[in-house]
CSV table of C-alpha atoms and ligand atoms in Angstrom, one decimal:
chain,number,residue,atom,x,y,z
A,220,MET,CA,132.6,129.5,174.3
A,221,GLU,CA,131.1,132.9,175.0
A,222,ALA,CA,131.0,136.2,173.0
A,223,THR,CA,133.6,138.7,173.7
A,224,VAL,CA,133.3,142.5,173.4
A,225,SER,CA,136.0,145.2,172.9
A,226,LEU,CA,135.5,148.9,172.5
A,227,ILE,CA,137.9,149.4,169.6
A,228,SER,CA,137.3,153.1,168.9
A,229,TYR,CA,135.2,156.1,170.1
A,230,THR,CA,134.9,159.8,169.7
A,231,PRO,CA,137.5,161.5,172.0
A,232,GLN,CA,136.1,163.0,175.2
A,233,PRO,CA,132.5,162.0,174.5
A,234,ASP,CA,131.0,163.5,177.6
A,235,ALA,CA,132.8,166.8,177.0
A,236,LEU,CA,132.0,166.9,173.3
A,237,CYS,CA,128.2,166.4,173.9
A,238,SER,CA,128.3,169.0,176.7
A,239,VAL,CA,129.8,171.5,174.3
A,240,ALA,CA,127.1,170.6,171.8
A,241,SER,CA,124.4,171.3,174.3
A,242,LYS,CA,126.1,174.5,175.5
A,243,ASN,CA,126.3,175.7,172.0
A,244,CYS,CA,122.5,175.8,171.8
A,245,VAL,CA,122.4,178.3,174.6
A,246,SER,CA,125.6,180.3,174.2
A,247,LYS,CA,126.4,183.5,172.2
A,248,GLU,CA,129.8,182.2,171.4
A,249,VAL,CA,130.8,178.7,170.4
A,250,PRO,CA,131.8,177.1,173.7
A,251,GLY,CA,135.2,175.6,174.2
A,252,PHE,CA,135.9,172.2,175.8
A,253,ASP,CA,137.0,174.0,179.0
A,254,MET,CA,133.4,175.2,179.5
A,255,TYR,CA,132.1,171.7,180.0
A,256,ALA,CA,131.2,170.7,183.5
A,257,ASN,CA,128.0,168.9,184.4
A,258,SER,CA,126.0,170.5,181.7
A,259,LEU,CA,125.4,167.2,180.1
A,260,ASN,CA,123.3,166.0,183.0
A,261,THR,CA,121.1,169.1,182.7
A,262,ALA,CA,120.6,168.6,179.0
A,263,LEU,CA,119.7,164.9,179.4
A,264,GLU,CA,117.3,165.7,182.2
A,265,SER,CA,115.4,168.0,179.9
A,266,GLY,CA,115.3,165.3,177.2
A,267,HIS,CA,117.8,166.9,174.8
A,268,TYR,CA,119.1,163.6,173.6
A,269,SER,CA,120.1,164.6,170.1
A,270,ILE,CA,123.4,166.0,171.4
A,271,LEU,CA,124.5,162.4,172.1
A,272,GLU,CA,124.5,161.7,168.4
A,273,HIS,CA,127.8,163.6,168.2
A,274,ALA,CA,129.7,160.8,170.0
A,275,THR,CA,130.1,157.4,168.4
A,276,PHE,CA,131.4,154.2,169.8
A,277,THR,CA,132.8,151.2,167.8
A,278,PHE,CA,132.8,147.7,169.2
A,279,SER,CA,134.3,144.4,168.0
A,280,ILE,CA,132.1,141.5,169.0
A,281,GLU,CA,133.5,138.0,168.6
A,282,ASN,CA,131.9,134.6,168.8
A,283,MET,CA,128.4,135.8,168.9
A,284,THR,CA,125.7,133.6,167.3
A,285,ARG,CA,123.7,134.3,164.2
A,286,VAL,CA,120.7,134.1,166.5
A,287,THR,CA,121.9,137.2,168.2
A,288,LEU,CA,123.1,138.8,165.0
A,289,ALA,CA,119.5,138.8,163.8
A,290,GLN,CA,118.3,140.5,166.9
A,291,PHE,CA,121.2,143.0,166.9
A,292,THR,CA,120.7,144.2,163.4
A,293,ARG,CA,117.0,145.1,164.1
A,294,HIS,CA,118.6,148.2,165.6
A,295,ARG,CA,118.7,150.4,162.6
A,296,MET,CA,120.6,153.5,163.9
A,297,ALA,CA,123.9,151.6,163.8
A,298,SER,CA,126.6,150.6,161.3
A,299,TYR,CA,127.6,147.0,160.9
A,300,ALA,CA,130.4,144.9,159.3
A,301,VAL,CA,129.7,141.2,159.7
A,302,LYS,CA,132.0,138.3,158.8
A,303,SER,CA,130.9,137.0,155.4
A,304,GLN,CA,129.9,133.4,155.1
A,305,ARG,CA,130.5,133.5,151.4
A,306,TYR,CA,134.1,134.8,151.5
A,307,THR,CA,135.4,132.9,154.6
A,308,SER,CA,136.0,129.2,154.7
A,309,ALA,CA,133.1,126.9,155.7
A,310,LYS,CA,135.7,124.5,157.2
A,311,GLY,CA,135.5,124.2,161.0
A,312,VAL,CA,132.6,126.6,161.5
A,313,ASP,CA,131.7,126.6,165.2
A,314,TYR,CA,128.4,127.0,167.0
A,315,ILE,CA,127.3,127.8,170.5
A,316,LEU,CA,124.8,125.8,172.4
A,317,PRO,CA,122.8,127.3,175.3
A,318,GLY,CA,123.9,126.2,178.8
A,319,ARG,CA,120.5,124.6,179.5
A,320,ILE,CA,120.9,122.3,176.5
A,321,ILE,CA,124.5,121.5,177.3
A,322,GLU,CA,123.4,120.4,180.8
A,323,LEU,CA,120.9,117.9,179.2
A,324,LEU,CA,123.5,116.6,176.8
A,325,ASN,CA,125.9,116.0,179.7
A,326,SER,CA,123.2,114.2,181.6
A,327,ASN,CA,122.9,110.4,181.4
A,328,ASP,CA,119.6,110.7,179.6
A,329,GLU,CA,120.1,108.5,176.5
A,330,SER,CA,117.6,110.4,174.4
A,331,PHE,CA,120.0,113.3,174.2
A,332,ASN,CA,123.0,111.2,173.2
A,333,LYS,CA,121.7,111.2,169.7
A,334,PHE,CA,122.8,114.9,169.4
A,335,ASP,CA,126.4,113.8,169.4
A,336,GLN,CA,125.8,111.6,166.4
A,337,TYR,CA,123.9,114.4,164.6
A,338,HIS,CA,126.7,116.9,165.4
A,339,THR,CA,129.4,114.5,164.1
A,340,SER,CA,127.5,113.6,160.9
A,341,LEU,CA,126.8,117.3,160.2
A,342,LYS,CA,130.5,118.1,160.4
A,343,VAL,CA,131.4,115.2,158.1
A,344,PHE,CA,128.6,116.2,155.7
A,345,LEU,CA,129.8,119.8,155.6
A,346,ASP,CA,133.4,118.7,154.9
A,347,ASN,CA,132.1,116.5,152.0
A,348,LEU,CA,130.3,119.5,150.5
A,349,ILE,CA,133.5,121.5,150.7
A,350,ASP,CA,135.5,118.6,149.1
A,351,ASN,CA,132.9,118.5,146.3
A,352,LYS,CA,133.5,122.2,145.6
A,353,ILE,CA,130.0,123.3,146.6
A,354,PRO,CA,130.3,127.1,147.1
A,355,ASN,CA,130.2,128.6,150.6
A,356,GLU,CA,127.1,130.6,149.6
A,357,ASP,CA,125.2,127.3,149.4
A,358,ILE,CA,126.9,125.4,152.2
A,359,ARG,CA,125.9,128.0,154.7
A,360,TYR,CA,122.2,127.0,154.3
A,361,LEU,CA,123.0,124.0,156.5
A,362,PHE,CA,124.7,125.8,159.4
A,363,PRO,CA,122.8,125.9,162.7
A,364,GLU,CA,121.5,129.3,163.8
A,365,GLY,CA,123.8,129.0,166.8
A,366,THR,CA,126.8,129.3,164.3
A,367,THR,CA,129.2,131.9,165.6
A,368,THR,CA,130.3,135.1,163.8
A,369,ASN,CA,132.3,138.3,164.4
A,370,MET,CA,131.1,141.8,163.8
A,371,ILE,CA,132.1,145.4,164.1
A,372,VAL,CA,129.3,147.7,165.2
A,373,THR,CA,129.2,151.5,165.6
A,374,MET,CA,126.5,153.3,167.4
A,375,ASN,CA,126.1,156.8,168.6
A,376,GLY,CA,125.4,157.7,172.3
A,377,ARG,CA,121.7,158.2,171.8
A,378,GLU,CA,121.2,154.9,170.0
A,379,LEU,CA,123.3,153.1,172.7
A,380,LEU,CA,121.0,154.4,175.4
A,381,HIS,CA,118.0,153.1,173.5
A,382,PHE,CA,119.8,149.7,172.9
A,383,PHE,CA,120.7,149.4,176.6
A,384,GLU,CA,117.2,150.2,177.6
A,385,LEU,CA,115.8,147.3,175.5
A,386,ARG,CA,118.7,144.8,175.7
A,387,CYS,CA,120.0,145.1,179.3
A,388,CYS,CA,116.6,144.2,180.6
A,389,ASN,CA,116.3,140.9,182.4
A,390,LYS,CA,113.5,140.1,180.0
A,391,ALA,CA,115.8,140.4,176.9
A,392,GLN,CA,117.3,137.2,175.5
A,393,TRP,CA,120.3,136.0,177.5
A,394,GLU,CA,123.0,136.2,174.8
A,395,ILE,CA,122.2,139.7,173.5
A,396,ARG,CA,121.7,140.8,177.2
A,397,ASN,CA,125.2,139.6,178.2
A,398,ILE,CA,126.7,141.4,175.2
A,399,ALA,CA,124.7,144.6,175.9
A,400,LYS,CA,125.9,144.5,179.5
A,401,MET,CA,129.5,144.1,178.4
A,402,MET,CA,129.1,147.1,176.0
A,403,LEU,CA,127.6,149.2,178.8
A,404,LYS,CA,130.5,148.5,181.1
A,405,LEU,CA,133.0,149.6,178.5
A,406,VAL,CA,131.3,152.8,177.5
A,407,LYS,CA,130.7,153.8,181.2
A,408,GLU,CA,134.4,153.9,181.6
A,409,VAL,CA,134.9,156.4,178.8
A,410,ALA,CA,131.6,158.4,179.1
A,411,PRO,CA,130.5,158.1,182.7
A,412,ILE,CA,128.0,161.0,182.6
A,413,MET,CA,126.4,160.0,179.3
A,414,PHE,CA,125.7,156.4,180.5
A,415,ALA,CA,125.2,157.1,184.3
A,416,LYS,CA,121.6,156.1,184.1
A,417,ALA,CA,121.8,153.7,181.2
A,418,GLY,CA,120.1,150.3,181.3
A,419,PRO,CA,116.6,149.0,181.5
A,420,PRO,CA,113.8,151.5,182.3
A,421,CYS,CA,113.7,150.2,186.0
A,422,VAL,CA,117.3,151.7,186.5
A,423,SER,CA,116.1,155.3,186.0
A,424,GLY,CA,112.3,155.0,186.3
A,425,LYS,CA,109.6,152.5,186.1
A,426,CYS,CA,109.5,149.0,184.5
A,427,ARG,CA,107.3,148.9,181.4
A,428,GLU,CA,107.1,145.1,181.2
A,429,LYS,CA,103.7,143.4,181.3
A,430,ASN,CA,105.3,140.5,183.3
A,431,PRO,CA,108.1,142.1,185.2
A,432,CYS,CA,111.1,140.1,186.3
A,433,GLY,CA,110.6,141.2,189.9
A,434,LYS,CA,114.3,142.2,190.2
A,435,ALA,CA,114.0,145.9,189.5
B,1090,LIG,C1,112.5,141.7,174.4
B,1090,LIG,C2,112.3,141.9,172.9
B,1090,LIG,C3,111.5,141.1,172.2
B,1090,LIG,C4,111.4,141.3,170.8
B,1090,LIG,N1,110.6,140.4,170.1
B,1090,LIG,C5,110.4,140.6,168.7
B,1090,LIG,C6,109.6,139.7,168.0
B,1090,LIG,O1,109.0,138.7,168.5
B,1090,LIG,N2,109.5,139.9,166.6
B,1090,LIG,C7,110.1,141.0,166.0
B,1090,LIG,O2,109.9,141.2,164.8
B,1090,LIG,N3,110.9,141.8,166.7
B,1090,LIG,C8,111.1,141.6,168.1
B,1090,LIG,N4,111.9,142.5,168.8
B,1090,LIG,C9,112.6,143.6,168.0
B,1090,LIG,C10,111.9,144.9,168.2
B,1090,LIG,O3,110.6,144.9,167.6
B,1090,LIG,C11,112.7,146.0,167.5
B,1090,LIG,O4,112.8,145.7,166.1
B,1090,LIG,C12,114.1,146.1,168.0
B,1090,LIG,O5,114.1,146.1,169.4
B,1090,LIG,C13,114.8,147.4,167.5
B,1090,LIG,O6,114.2,148.5,168.2
B,1090,LIG,P1,113.9,149.9,167.6
B,1090,LIG,O7,113.1,149.7,166.3
B,1090,LIG,O8,113.2,150.7,168.7
B,1090,LIG,O9,115.3,150.4,167.5
B,1090,LIG,P2,116.2,151.1,166.4
B,1090,LIG,O10,116.1,150.5,165.0
B,1090,LIG,O11,117.5,151.0,167.0
B,1090,LIG,O12,115.7,152.6,166.3
B,1090,LIG,C14,115.9,153.5,167.3
B,1090,LIG,C15,114.7,154.4,167.3
B,1090,LIG,O13,114.7,155.2,166.1
B,1090,LIG,C16,113.4,155.5,165.7
B,1090,LIG,N5,113.2,154.8,164.4
B,1090,LIG,C17,114.1,154.0,163.7
B,1090,LIG,N6,113.6,153.7,162.5
B,1090,LIG,C18,112.4,154.3,162.4
B,1090,LIG,C19,111.5,154.4,161.4
B,1090,LIG,N7,111.6,153.7,160.2
B,1090,LIG,N8,110.4,155.1,161.6
B,1090,LIG,C20,110.2,155.8,162.7
B,1090,LIG,N9,111.1,155.8,163.7
B,1090,LIG,C21,112.2,155.1,163.6
B,1090,LIG,C22,112.5,154.8,166.7
B,1090,LIG,O14,112.1,155.8,167.7
B,1090,LIG,C23,113.3,153.7,167.3
B,1090,LIG,O15,112.9,153.4,168.6
B,1090,LIG,C24,112.0,142.3,170.1
B,1090,LIG,C25,112.8,143.2,170.9
B,1090,LIG,C26,113.0,143.0,172.3
B,1090,LIG,C27,113.8,143.9,173.1
């Protein structure tokens, strides 16, 4: 199971709107949408990023782990709505294991077979807690960090560029990187000028990593 990402809402004509915002700074009259051409590029080249705050993008992200949720929510210039572990049933909660660990579990190495027993007994134990009317707010203390969740997140164009710079990098952790790449693909379709050079620093300039991945 892998996380899925959908762009569920966004400001109409994001490139045009931000171009109008940038034109407004240098026009006598308030510019109309018809005035927009490639002025957004010019504004971005001069570092006028605040105009991108006028366009917002809302994503639904399903089946992401709480590991990734913790990393995601470090980005403060965003709005979040995350599935509650208090108000949704603890029955049948699912979790994701990294591929590298699944490979070991599927190998014939006996030392890893114990995980199956742990996994089964954890599920039984959680079900027992539910049957004993232990509230969800307590049961969740026993969930693995790889437990999946769903969230709605809204970011503006400026914050997204920053997010992509950090999280599309090959040095970012694999799950948040995969999600960031899916988000970038979706916004590029609706705001191609804004996100033309989006991605890790090596896409538009120079890698800042101390130990670069070597795949700039
Ligand atoms: C590869 C990688 C490894 C990481 N490892 C760790 C780790 O080991 N431990 C850890 O704790 N975190 C870690 N982080 C998280 C990191 O420290 C940041 O918390 C996270 O990337 C959010 O970045 P941000 O603060 O720039 O972004 P946002 O919160 O999205 O903010 C965007 C920008 O707004 C401005 N801003 C926001 N809030 C303020 C403020 N209060 N004051 C001034 N300016 C502000 C800043 O310019 C900031 O860059 C890691 C991140 C990455 C990408």
